[in-house]
Coordinates of C-alpha atoms in Angstrom, one line a residue:
M1 CA -0.2 31.9 3.5
K2 CA 2.4 30.0 1.6
K3 CA 1.5 27.5 -1.1
I4 CA 1.8 23.9 -0.1
K5 CA 2.8 20.8 -2.1
N6 CA 2.9 17.3 -0.8
I7 CA 5.4 15.4 -2.9
G8 CA 6.4 11.8 -2.9
I9 CA 9.9 10.7 -3.8
L10 CA 9.6 7.2 -5.1
A11 CA 11.9 4.7 -6.8
H12 CA 13.2 1.1 -7.1
V13 CA 15.7 0.3 -4.3
D14 CA 19.1 2.0 -4.7
A15 CA 18.0 4.5 -7.4
G16 CA 19.0 7.3 -5.1
K17 CA 15.8 8.7 -3.8
T18 CA 17.0 9.1 -0.1
T19 CA 20.2 10.8 -1.4
L20 CA 18.0 13.1 -3.5
T21 CA 15.8 14.0 -0.5
E22 CA 18.9 14.8 1.5
R23 CA 20.2 17.1 -1.3
L24 CA 16.9 18.9 -1.6
L25 CA 16.9 19.6 2.1
Y26 CA 20.4 20.8 2.0
E27 CA 20.0 23.1 -1.1
C28 CA 17.0 24.7 0.5
G29 CA 18.6 25.3 3.9
A30 CA 16.6 22.8 5.9
I31 CA 19.9 21.1 7.0
N32 CA 23.4 22.5 7.1
K33 CA 25.3 19.3 6.5
L34 CA 24.8 16.6 3.9
G35 CA 24.3 13.1 5.2
K36 CA 25.1 9.9 3.3
V37 CA 23.1 6.7 3.0
D38 CA 26.2 4.6 3.3
D39 CA 27.2 6.3 6.5
G40 CA 23.7 6.1 8.0
T41 CA 23.6 9.9 8.5
T42 CA 20.7 10.9 6.3
T43 CA 17.8 12.9 7.7
T44 CA 15.0 10.7 6.6
D45 CA 16.5 7.3 7.3
S46 CA 16.4 8.0 11.1
M47 CA 15.8 4.4 12.3
E48 CA 19.0 2.7 13.5
L49 CA 18.1 -0.2 11.4
E50 CA 17.8 2.0 8.3
K51 CA 21.2 3.5 9.0
K52 CA 22.8 0.0 9.4
R53 CA 21.3 -1.4 6.2
G54 CA 21.4 1.7 4.1
I55 CA 17.7 1.2 2.9
T56 CA 14.5 3.0 3.7
I57 CA 12.1 0.8 5.7
K58 CA 9.4 3.3 6.8
S59 CA 8.1 6.3 4.8
T60 CA 9.3 9.5 6.3
T61 CA 7.8 13.0 6.1
T62 CA 10.0 16.0 6.1
S63 CA 9.7 19.5 4.8
F64 CA 11.5 22.5 3.3
C65 CA 10.6 25.9 1.8
Y66 CA 11.6 26.9 -1.7
K67 CA 10.8 30.4 -2.9
D68 CA 7.1 31.0 -1.9
C69 CA 6.2 27.3 -1.4
K70 CA 6.3 24.9 1.5
I71 CA 7.1 21.4 0.2
N72 CA 6.4 18.4 2.3
I73 CA 8.4 15.4 1.1
L74 CA 7.6 11.8 1.6
D75 CA 10.6 9.6 1.3
T76 CA 9.3 6.0 0.7
P77 CA 10.8 2.5 0.8
G78 CA 12.1 1.1 -2.4
H79 CA 11.9 -2.7 -1.7
M80 CA 8.9 -4.7 -2.8
D81 CA 8.4 -6.1 0.7
F82 CA 7.4 -2.7 1.9
I83 CA 5.0 -1.9 -1.0
A84 CA 2.1 -1.4 1.5
E85 CA 4.2 1.5 3.1
V86 CA 4.5 3.1 -0.3
E87 CA 0.8 2.6 -1.2
R88 CA -0.3 4.4 2.0
S89 CA 1.7 7.5 1.1
F90 CA -0.3 7.9 -2.1
F91 CA -3.3 9.1 -0.1
V92 CA -1.6 12.3 0.7
L93 CA 0.4 13.1 -2.5
D94 CA -0.3 16.2 -4.7
G95 CA 2.5 15.1 -7.0
A96 CA 5.5 12.8 -7.3
I97 CA 9.1 12.5 -8.4
L98 CA 9.9 9.1 -9.7
V99 CA 13.7 8.5 -9.5
I100 CA 15.2 6.2 -12.2
S101 CA 18.9 5.1 -12.0
A102 CA 20.7 6.0 -15.3
K103 CA 22.7 2.8 -15.0
E104 CA 20.0 0.3 -14.1
G105 CA 17.2 1.9 -16.0
V106 CA 13.5 1.0 -15.5
Q107 CA 13.3 -1.7 -12.9
S108 CA 10.5 -3.8 -11.5
Q109 CA 9.5 -1.5 -8.6
T110 CA 9.7 1.5 -10.9
R111 CA 7.0 0.0 -13.1
V112 CA 4.8 -0.9 -10.1
I113 CA 5.0 2.6 -8.7
F114 CA 4.5 4.4 -12.1
H115 CA 1.4 2.4 -13.0
M116 CA -0.1 3.2 -9.6
L117 CA 0.7 6.9 -10.0
K118 CA -0.9 6.9 -13.4
R119 CA -4.0 5.0 -12.3
L120 CA -4.5 7.5 -9.4
N121 CA -3.8 10.5 -11.7
I122 CA -0.9 11.8 -9.5
P123 CA 1.2 14.2 -11.6
T124 CA 4.7 12.9 -11.9
I125 CA 8.2 14.2 -12.9
L126 CA 10.7 11.6 -13.9
F127 CA 14.2 12.3 -12.6
I128 CA 17.0 10.3 -14.2
N129 CA 19.7 10.1 -11.5
K130 CA 23.3 9.0 -11.4
I131 CA 24.0 10.2 -15.0
D132 CA 27.7 10.3 -14.0
R133 CA 28.0 6.5 -14.0
L134 CA 30.2 4.8 -16.6
G135 CA 28.4 3.4 -19.5
V136 CA 25.2 5.5 -19.2
D137 CA 23.2 5.6 -22.4
L138 CA 20.4 8.1 -22.1
S139 CA 18.9 7.2 -25.4
L140 CA 18.5 3.6 -24.2
I141 CA 16.9 4.9 -20.9
Y142 CA 14.4 7.0 -22.9
S143 CA 13.5 4.0 -25.0
Q144 CA 12.9 1.9 -21.9
I145 CA 10.7 4.6 -20.4
K146 CA 8.6 4.8 -23.6
E147 CA 8.3 1.0 -23.8
L148 CA 7.7 0.1 -20.2
L149 CA 6.2 3.3 -18.6
S150 CA 4.7 5.8 -21.1
Q151 CA 5.1 7.1 -24.6
D152 CA 4.0 10.5 -23.4
I153 CA 7.4 11.9 -22.1
A154 CA 8.8 15.3 -22.6
I155 CA 12.6 15.5 -22.3
M156 CA 13.2 18.9 -20.8
Q157 CA 17.0 19.2 -20.8
N158 CA 20.1 18.9 -22.9
V159 CA 22.6 16.7 -21.1
S160 CA 26.3 16.6 -21.6
L161 CA 28.1 13.5 -20.3
E162 CA 31.5 14.5 -21.7
N163 CA 34.2 15.8 -19.3
N164 CA 32.2 18.1 -16.9
I165 CA 28.7 16.7 -16.7
S166 CA 26.1 19.3 -17.2
V167 CA 22.3 19.6 -17.6
K168 CA 20.7 22.7 -19.2
D169 CA 16.9 23.3 -19.4
I170 CA 15.9 23.6 -23.1
P171 CA 15.1 27.3 -23.5
F172 CA 12.7 26.6 -26.4
Y173 CA 10.5 23.6 -27.3
E174 CA 11.8 21.2 -29.8
D175 CA 9.4 20.0 -32.5
S176 CA 9.0 16.6 -30.7
I177 CA 7.6 18.3 -27.6
D178 CA 5.4 20.6 -29.7
D179 CA 4.0 17.6 -31.5
L180 CA 3.3 15.8 -28.2
I181 CA 1.5 18.9 -26.8
L182 CA -0.6 19.3 -30.0
N183 CA -1.6 15.7 -29.8
K184 CA -2.9 16.2 -26.3
D185 CA -4.3 19.8 -26.5
D186 CA -7.3 20.1 -28.8
E187 CA -7.5 23.9 -28.4
L188 CA -3.9 24.4 -29.6
L189 CA -4.3 21.8 -32.3
E190 CA -7.2 23.7 -33.7
K191 CA -5.1 26.9 -33.8
Y192 CA -2.3 25.0 -35.5
I193 CA -4.5 23.5 -38.2
S194 CA -6.0 27.0 -38.7
D195 CA -2.4 28.3 -39.3
I196 CA -2.7 30.6 -36.3
D197 CA 0.6 31.4 -34.5
I198 CA 1.1 29.6 -31.2
T199 CA 3.5 31.4 -28.8
H200 CA 6.1 29.6 -26.7
E201 CA 4.1 30.8 -23.6
E202 CA 1.0 29.0 -24.9
Y203 CA 3.0 25.8 -25.4
F204 CA 4.5 26.2 -22.0
N205 CA 1.2 26.7 -20.2
S206 CA -0.3 23.8 -22.0
L207 CA 2.6 21.6 -21.0
I208 CA 2.0 22.5 -17.3
K209 CA -1.7 21.8 -17.7
L210 CA -1.2 18.5 -19.4
T211 CA 1.4 17.4 -16.7
H212 CA -1.1 18.3 -14.0
K213 CA -3.6 16.0 -15.8
C214 CA -1.1 13.2 -16.1
N215 CA -1.2 13.4 -19.9
I216 CA 2.5 14.2 -20.1
F217 CA 5.5 13.3 -17.9
P218 CA 8.5 15.7 -18.0
I219 CA 12.0 14.2 -17.7
F220 CA 14.8 15.9 -15.8
H221 CA 18.4 14.6 -15.1
G222 CA 21.1 14.9 -12.6
V223 CA 23.4 13.5 -9.9
A224 CA 21.8 13.9 -6.6
S225 CA 25.0 13.1 -4.6
L226 CA 26.8 15.9 -6.3
G227 CA 23.9 18.4 -6.5
I228 CA 23.9 18.4 -10.4
G229 CA 20.5 19.1 -11.8
V230 CA 18.9 19.7 -8.4
D231 CA 18.2 23.4 -8.9
E232 CA 16.5 22.6 -12.2
L233 CA 14.5 19.9 -10.5
L234 CA 13.3 22.3 -7.7
N235 CA 12.1 24.8 -10.3
A236 CA 10.4 21.9 -12.2
V237 CA 8.6 20.9 -8.9
L238 CA 7.2 24.5 -8.6
L239 CA 6.1 24.5 -12.2
F240 CA 4.9 21.1 -13.1
L241 CA 3.5 19.6 -9.8
P242 CA 0.3 21.2 -8.5
D243 CA -0.2 23.0 -5.2
F244 CA -2.7 21.6 -2.8
N245 CA -6.0 23.2 -3.7
C246 CA -8.7 23.6 -1.1
D247 CA -10.7 26.4 0.4
A248 CA -9.4 27.0 3.9
D249 CA -13.0 28.1 4.9
D250 CA -14.3 24.5 4.3
P251 CA -15.1 22.3 7.3
F252 CA -12.1 20.6 8.8
S253 CA -11.2 17.1 7.5
G254 CA -8.1 15.1 8.3
Y255 CA -6.7 11.7 7.3
I256 CA -4.4 9.6 9.4
Y257 CA -1.9 8.1 6.9
K258 CA 1.0 7.0 9.1
I259 CA 1.7 5.9 12.7
T260 CA 5.1 5.4 14.2
R261 CA 6.9 5.6 17.5
D262 CA 9.7 7.7 18.8
E263 CA 12.7 6.6 20.7
K264 CA 10.6 6.4 23.9
L265 CA 8.0 4.3 22.1
S266 CA 5.5 7.2 22.2
K267 CA 2.9 7.0 19.5
E268 CA 3.1 9.5 16.7
C269 CA 0.1 9.9 14.3
Y270 CA 0.7 11.7 10.9
M271 CA -2.4 13.5 9.5
K272 CA -2.9 15.3 6.3
V273 CA -5.3 18.2 6.7
L274 CA -7.6 17.7 3.7
S275 CA -9.8 20.8 4.3
G276 CA -10.3 23.6 6.7
N277 CA -8.0 24.2 9.7
V278 CA -7.4 22.3 12.9
R279 CA -6.5 23.9 16.3
V280 CA -5.2 22.8 19.6
R281 CA -8.1 22.0 22.0
D282 CA -10.5 21.5 19.1
S283 CA -13.1 18.8 19.6
V284 CA -13.5 16.8 16.3
K285 CA -15.5 13.9 15.2
L286 CA -13.7 10.5 14.6
S287 CA -15.8 8.8 11.9
L288 CA -15.2 5.1 13.0
P289 CA -16.1 4.6 15.8
D290 CA -18.5 7.5 15.8
K291 CA -17.1 9.6 18.7
I292 CA -15.7 13.0 19.6
I293 CA -12.0 13.4 20.4
K294 CA -10.1 16.4 21.6
I295 CA -6.9 17.6 19.9
K296 CA -4.4 17.8 22.7
S297 CA -1.4 19.1 20.8
L298 CA -0.3 19.8 17.3
H299 CA 3.1 19.7 15.7
S300 CA 4.2 20.5 12.2
I301 CA 7.4 19.8 10.2
E302 CA 9.2 23.0 9.2
N303 CA 12.5 22.9 7.4
G304 CA 13.3 19.4 8.5
K305 CA 12.4 20.0 12.2
T306 CA 9.3 19.2 14.2
I307 CA 7.8 22.2 16.0
P308 CA 4.7 22.8 18.1
K309 CA 1.8 24.7 16.4
E310 CA -1.4 26.2 17.6
E311 CA -3.1 25.7 14.2
I312 CA -2.4 23.8 11.0
S313 CA -4.1 24.7 7.7
S314 CA -5.5 22.7 4.9
G315 CA -2.9 20.9 2.7
D316 CA -0.3 20.7 5.5
V317 CA 0.8 17.7 7.6
A318 CA 0.1 17.6 11.3
I319 CA 1.6 15.2 13.9
L320 CA -0.6 14.2 16.8
Y321 CA 1.1 12.7 19.9
N322 CA -0.2 10.2 22.4
M323 CA -3.7 9.7 21.0
P324 CA -4.3 5.9 21.5
E325 CA -7.7 5.8 19.9
L326 CA -6.3 6.8 16.4
K327 CA -5.3 4.3 13.8
I328 CA -4.2 4.4 10.1
G329 CA -7.1 5.2 7.8
D330 CA -9.0 7.2 10.4
I331 CA -11.0 10.2 9.2
L332 CA -11.3 13.2 11.5
G333 CA -14.0 15.8 11.0
K334 CA -16.0 15.9 7.8
H335 CA -15.7 12.8 5.6
P336 CA -13.8 14.0 2.4
S337 CA -14.9 13.3 -1.1
N338 CA -11.5 13.6 -2.6
L339 CA -9.7 10.6 -1.1
P340 CA -8.2 8.3 -3.9
N341 CA -9.7 4.9 -4.2
I342 CA -6.6 2.7 -3.8
S343 CA -6.8 -1.1 -4.0
F344 CA -3.9 -2.1 -1.7
N345 CA -1.7 -5.1 -2.2
K346 CA -2.5 -7.8 0.3
A347 CA 0.1 -9.8 2.3
T348 CA 0.0 -13.4 1.0
L349 CA 2.4 -15.0 3.4
K350 CA 2.0 -16.1 7.0
T351 CA 4.6 -17.1 9.6
S352 CA 4.7 -18.1 13.2
V353 CA 6.8 -16.1 15.7
S354 CA 8.0 -17.1 19.1
P355 CA 10.4 -15.6 21.7
V356 CA 13.7 -17.3 22.4
N357 CA 13.0 -16.7 26.0
L358 CA 9.5 -18.2 26.6
E359 CA 8.9 -15.7 29.5
D360 CA 8.9 -12.9 26.9
R361 CA 5.7 -14.1 25.2
S362 CA 3.5 -11.4 26.7
K363 CA 6.1 -8.8 25.9
L364 CA 6.3 -10.1 22.3
I365 CA 2.5 -9.9 21.9
S366 CA 2.5 -6.3 23.1
A367 CA 5.3 -5.4 20.7
L368 CA 3.5 -7.0 17.7
I369 CA 0.3 -5.1 18.6
D370 CA 2.4 -2.0 18.2
F371 CA 3.7 -3.3 14.9
A372 CA 0.2 -4.0 13.6
E373 CA -0.9 -0.5 14.6
E374 CA 1.9 0.9 12.4
D375 CA 1.2 -1.5 9.6
P376 CA -2.5 -2.6 9.3
F377 CA -1.5 -5.4 6.9
L378 CA 0.7 -7.1 9.5
Y379 CA -2.3 -9.1 10.7
L380 CA -1.6 -10.6 14.2
D381 CA -3.3 -13.8 15.2
I382 CA -2.9 -15.6 18.5
S383 CA -4.0 -19.2 19.0
N384 CA -4.6 -19.8 22.7
S385 CA -5.0 -23.5 22.4
L386 CA -1.7 -24.0 20.5
E387 CA 0.0 -21.0 22.1
E388 CA 1.1 -20.0 18.6
I389 CA 1.5 -16.4 17.4
T390 CA 1.4 -15.7 13.6
I391 CA 1.7 -12.6 11.5
D392 CA 1.0 -11.9 7.8
I393 CA 3.9 -10.4 5.8
F394 CA 4.9 -9.6 2.3
G395 CA 8.3 -11.3 2.1
K396 CA 11.6 -12.4 3.5
V397 CA 13.2 -9.0 3.7
Q398 CA 10.3 -7.7 5.8
L399 CA 10.8 -10.7 8.1
E400 CA 14.5 -9.9 8.6
I401 CA 13.6 -6.3 9.3
A402 CA 10.9 -7.3 11.8
K403 CA 13.4 -9.6 13.6
A404 CA 16.0 -6.8 13.9
L405 CA 13.4 -4.2 14.9
L406 CA 12.0 -6.3 17.7
F407 CA 15.5 -6.6 19.1
E408 CA 16.4 -2.9 18.6
R409 CA 13.2 -1.5 20.0
Y410 CA 12.1 -4.0 22.6
G411 CA 15.1 -6.1 23.3
L412 CA 13.3 -9.2 22.1
D413 CA 15.1 -12.1 20.5
V414 CA 12.7 -14.1 18.4
N415 CA 12.5 -17.1 16.0
F416 CA 10.3 -17.2 12.9
G417 CA 8.8 -20.3 11.4
P418 CA 8.7 -21.2 7.7
L419 CA 6.8 -18.9 5.4
K420 CA 3.4 -20.2 4.4
T421 CA 1.0 -19.0 1.8
I422 CA -2.3 -17.6 3.0
Y423 CA -5.2 -19.4 1.4
K424 CA -8.9 -18.7 1.6
E425 CA -12.1 -20.6 1.4
R426 CA -15.3 -20.0 -0.5
P427 CA -18.7 -22.0 -0.1
S428 CA -19.1 -24.6 -2.8
K429 CA -22.8 -24.2 -3.1
I430 CA -25.9 -22.5 -1.5
S431 CA -26.7 -23.9 1.9
E432 CA -28.3 -23.1 5.2
G433 CA -27.7 -23.4 8.9
I434 CA -30.4 -23.1 11.5
I435 CA -30.4 -23.6 15.3
H436 CA -33.6 -23.2 17.3
M437 CA -34.0 -21.9 20.8
G438 CA -35.0 -24.5 23.3
V439 CA -33.7 -27.4 21.3
S440 CA -30.8 -29.2 22.9
P441 CA -27.9 -28.6 23.0
N442 CA -28.5 -24.8 22.3
P443 CA -28.1 -23.0 25.7
Y444 CA -28.8 -19.5 24.3
Y445 CA -32.1 -17.6 24.3
A446 CA -32.0 -17.2 20.5
S447 CA -33.0 -18.9 17.2
I448 CA -30.9 -18.1 14.2
G449 CA -31.2 -19.2 10.5
L450 CA -28.5 -18.2 8.0
K451 CA -28.3 -18.8 4.3
I452 CA -24.9 -18.7 2.6
E453 CA -24.2 -18.6 -1.2
P454 CA -21.0 -18.3 -3.1
L455 CA -20.3 -15.0 -5.0
P456 CA -17.9 -14.3 -7.9
L457 CA -14.2 -14.0 -7.0
G458 CA -13.2 -10.7 -5.4
S459 CA -16.7 -10.0 -4.0
G460 CA -15.7 -10.3 -0.4
L461 CA -18.3 -10.9 2.3
I462 CA -21.8 -9.4 2.0
F463 CA -24.3 -9.5 4.8
N464 CA -28.0 -9.1 4.3
S465 CA -30.9 -9.3 6.8
E466 CA -34.4 -10.2 5.7
I467 CA -35.8 -9.7 9.2
S468 CA -37.8 -6.7 10.0
L469 CA -36.4 -4.2 12.5
G470 CA -39.9 -3.9 13.8
Y471 CA -39.6 -7.5 15.0
L472 CA -35.9 -7.9 15.9
S473 CA -34.2 -4.8 17.1
L474 CA -31.1 -3.3 15.5
S475 CA -28.9 -4.3 18.5
F476 CA -29.8 -8.0 18.0
Q477 CA -29.2 -7.8 14.3
N478 CA -25.9 -6.0 14.6
A479 CA -24.8 -8.7 17.0
V480 CA -25.4 -11.3 14.4
K481 CA -23.7 -9.2 11.7
E482 CA -20.6 -8.6 13.8
S483 CA -20.4 -12.3 14.8
V484 CA -20.8 -13.4 11.1
I485 CA -17.8 -11.2 10.1
K486 CA -15.7 -12.6 13.0
A487 CA -16.8 -16.3 12.3
C488 CA -15.9 -16.0 8.6
K489 CA -12.3 -15.3 9.6
Q490 CA -12.0 -19.1 9.9
G491 CA -13.7 -21.6 7.6
I492 CA -13.8 -25.4 7.8
Y493 CA -10.1 -25.7 7.3
G494 CA -9.1 -22.7 9.3
W495 CA -8.7 -20.2 6.5
E496 CA -10.7 -17.0 6.0
V497 CA -14.0 -17.5 4.2
T498 CA -14.6 -14.9 1.4
D499 CA -16.7 -14.3 -1.7
L500 CA -20.0 -15.2 -0.1
K501 CA -23.3 -13.7 0.7
V502 CA -24.8 -14.4 4.2
T503 CA -28.5 -13.8 4.6
F504 CA -30.0 -13.6 8.1
Y505 CA -33.5 -15.0 7.3
H506 CA -34.7 -16.5 10.7
G507 CA -34.4 -14.9 14.1
V508 CA -36.4 -15.6 17.3
Y509 CA -35.9 -14.1 20.7
S510 CA -37.6 -14.5 24.1
S511 CA -38.6 -11.3 25.9
P512 CA -37.3 -10.2 28.3
V513 CA -34.5 -12.7 28.8
S514 CA -32.8 -12.6 25.3
T515 CA -29.8 -10.3 24.9
P516 CA -27.6 -9.4 21.9
S517 CA -24.9 -11.6 23.4
D518 CA -27.2 -14.6 23.0
F519 CA -27.3 -13.9 19.2
R520 CA -23.6 -13.1 19.2
H521 CA -22.5 -16.3 20.8
L522 CA -24.8 -18.6 18.8
T523 CA -23.9 -17.2 15.3
P524 CA -20.5 -19.0 14.9
Y525 CA -22.1 -22.4 15.4
V526 CA -24.8 -21.6 12.7
I527 CA -22.1 -20.4 10.3
D528 CA -20.1 -23.5 10.9
Q529 CA -23.2 -25.7 10.2
A530 CA -23.9 -23.8 7.0
L531 CA -20.3 -24.1 5.8
R532 CA -20.2 -27.9 6.6
N533 CA -23.5 -28.3 4.7
S534 CA -22.0 -26.5 1.7
G535 CA -18.4 -27.6 1.8
T536 CA -15.7 -25.1 0.8
E537 CA -13.4 -24.8 -2.1
F538 CA -9.8 -23.5 -1.8
L539 CA -8.6 -20.1 -3.1
E540 CA -5.0 -19.2 -3.5
P541 CA -3.4 -15.7 -4.2
F542 CA -2.4 -15.0 -7.8
S543 CA -0.2 -12.2 -9.3
N544 CA -0.1 -10.6 -12.7
F545 CA 3.4 -11.0 -14.0
E546 CA 5.7 -9.7 -16.7
I547 CA 9.0 -11.3 -17.6
E548 CA 11.5 -9.5 -19.8
V549 CA 14.5 -11.7 -20.9
P550 CA 16.9 -11.9 -23.8
A551 CA 15.6 -14.2 -26.5
I552 CA 18.2 -16.9 -25.7
Y553 CA 16.6 -17.4 -22.3
S554 CA 12.9 -17.3 -23.4
S555 CA 12.5 -21.1 -23.6
K556 CA 13.7 -21.5 -20.0
A557 CA 11.4 -18.7 -18.8
I558 CA 8.4 -20.3 -20.5
Y559 CA 9.3 -23.7 -19.0
D560 CA 9.7 -22.1 -15.5
I561 CA 6.3 -20.5 -15.7
G562 CA 4.7 -23.8 -16.6
Q563 CA 6.4 -25.5 -13.7
R564 CA 5.1 -22.9 -11.4
R565 CA 1.5 -23.3 -12.6
G566 CA 1.6 -20.0 -14.3
I567 CA -0.4 -19.1 -17.4
I568 CA 1.1 -17.0 -20.2
H569 CA -1.5 -14.7 -21.8
E570 CA 0.8 -12.6 -24.1
T571 CA 4.2 -13.0 -25.8
T572 CA 5.9 -10.0 -27.5
F573 CA 9.2 -10.0 -29.4
N574 CA 11.2 -6.8 -29.5
N575 CA 14.6 -7.2 -31.3
D576 CA 16.4 -9.8 -29.1
I577 CA 14.1 -9.2 -26.1
V578 CA 11.1 -11.4 -25.2
L579 CA 8.3 -10.0 -23.0
L580 CA 5.9 -12.5 -21.4
K581 CA 2.8 -11.5 -19.6
G582 CA 0.3 -13.6 -17.6
K583 CA -0.8 -14.7 -14.2
I584 CA 0.9 -17.0 -11.7
P585 CA 0.4 -18.3 -8.1
S586 CA 2.1 -16.0 -5.6
D587 CA 3.2 -19.1 -3.7
T588 CA 5.3 -20.5 -6.6
S589 CA 6.8 -17.2 -7.8
M590 CA 7.9 -15.5 -4.6
D591 CA 11.6 -16.1 -5.2
Y592 CA 11.6 -16.2 -9.0
N593 CA 13.0 -12.7 -9.4
N594 CA 16.3 -13.7 -7.8
E595 CA 16.4 -16.8 -10.0
I596 CA 15.8 -15.0 -13.2
I597 CA 18.5 -12.4 -12.4
S598 CA 20.9 -15.3 -11.8
Y599 CA 20.4 -17.3 -14.9
T600 CA 20.2 -14.2 -17.2
E601 CA 23.3 -12.7 -15.6
G602 CA 21.3 -9.7 -14.5
R603 CA 19.7 -9.0 -17.9
G604 CA 16.2 -10.4 -17.0
I605 CA 13.4 -8.8 -15.1
F606 CA 10.5 -10.5 -13.3
Y607 CA 7.8 -8.1 -12.2
S608 CA 4.6 -9.1 -10.4
E609 CA 1.6 -7.4 -8.9
F610 CA -1.0 -8.9 -6.6
L611 CA -4.1 -9.8 -8.8
G612 CA -6.4 -11.5 -6.3
Y613 CA -7.5 -15.0 -5.3
D614 CA -8.5 -17.8 -7.7
V615 CA -9.5 -21.4 -7.3
Y616 CA -6.8 -23.7 -6.1
K617 CA -7.0 -27.3 -7.5
G618 CA -4.3 -29.0 -5.4
E619 CA -4.6 -31.0 -2.2
I620 CA -6.4 -29.6 0.9
I621 CA -4.1 -27.6 3.1
I622 CA -5.1 -27.1 6.7
S623 CA -4.4 -23.6 8.2
P624 CA -1.6 -23.5 10.7
I625 CA -4.0 -21.6 13.0
E626 CA -6.3 -24.2 14.5
K627 CA -10.0 -23.3 14.1
T628 CA -11.4 -22.7 17.6
F629 CA -14.7 -22.0 19.2
E630 CA -15.4 -20.1 22.4
N631 CA -16.9 -23.3 23.8
E632 CA -15.3 -26.4 22.1
Q633 CA -17.4 -28.8 24.2
L634 CA -20.6 -27.1 22.9
H635 CA -19.3 -27.2 19.3
F636 CA -18.8 -31.0 19.7
M637 CA -22.3 -31.4 21.0
F638 CA -23.7 -29.4 18.1
L639 CA -21.8 -31.7 15.6
K640 CA -22.9 -34.8 17.5
A641 CA -26.6 -33.6 17.3
G642 CA -26.2 -32.9 13.5
M643 CA -26.8 -29.2 14.1

């Protein structure tokens, strides 16, 4: 069986990652003709919209074989609005190639991606692309990498930029690389101190081991569009990025990391086989909900083409067709212990969407349900009373793409409303809500008492029951829990309620007439009562930020941060460059990157990463989604009765 590596190709937009993917496929014989991003003919940018715009919108999995190894490649989007698409690919990576443009250097998205790769211990090769561009200064790029990414880099090649551009792997290790290895490898350091000779092979093996552990990041160079440096990069992938390592005899486990649709809108589910093997007609367990499903068909990607397979082994990627019950994040088979713990960026913007032709409303809802299935962070909400449809998104570019995709796929012409920040609510104090059975206007055969208490920021929602299962059965208690989670999607002002503990402390039923639905229907009114007794405080999304500007622009940058209610935690001076770090509301900073590029004539960088929610001290903002109850008349009666 061939070795398997699952490699991500990642970069800031326009660094050349799709061109590099195309070149790798061509050099390894997976395709017989090179496509071009500008012409819309690349293999991985297969969507019509990607071809028109020349950017990657959806991560794409393709494959080629090199020597004795099958390499599955994930080509990922480079624009910040599609960061969630990039993050999901991290679940399946054994290693990564981070592409850096030799002209533009380390850019904002480069830093976001690298820090995530490092945090998740994903071994990474840095590939400096486009070294043929005029004005390239590699020493400056190395300094940027050391300052903004990591000091622990190993420059693996001699590069000539004169006349005919060439890259040559260093046949022996320079002292700087030896020193780097010695600083990381205690065993070799002990030999060095003891004046015991260390062979080149020992240094080389240590470098591989340290790269696998993310202690060192090798640097290679080239021009992907011309094929310069690509052979050397392929050999580096074999040497420095690890094979998938799992015993094929282990029980089957698979992870659904991507869902898309083909030209006929048929559902395609991409699954990495984490352990064991999976075969056509196997019956496997789907973890949530707990059920058994049958594998109807299997497809694999071989040399850039999708082919049917009877069996797919651990480490490889399988494609499952027409399995409506599957969604992104599903675990099939045994629950794995080796899934990385990724804290995803959250969409912090909301917008309304409506069809130009009002008769297309149902068709639009159906299309958006498909979209939400492909992107779990595109949260869809439908207000029946206002007849308004809203979605959560990351930014304006994603909105433009959604508009074009709705037209391209479904023939839908739509209008979007203004972008609005997604706020949240948290209880202001400990409080209770209780509604008794048999007390007007309660029509349900249930009594429920709930206590709510605020928790520290970032805690989410915690549900606890103090009622014995010997008294109130699990089905009744689960009905309350499920309804609490649903009711907390909208607080007093219509925003999601978070960072609270809900304790179910009082529950009474009447046998044999009470049913779980009585408890399920009553719970939202009890939660509403408790929240009104407590009151809620507003929370708004914040981001960590870094600003890098020439010193002459530092005063303006500091002023801008203050105007946007940001807080500067750290100021660093490096020659004529000023680096500012701090936190800032996402709402006030969403367009600041374009502004800083403008006033610094392209020399400034604004980089931000979602931090979480914090207390908002401005005026109350009502959610654009009206808070509704299943029975508005009953809610009015509860309020009138003071319940």
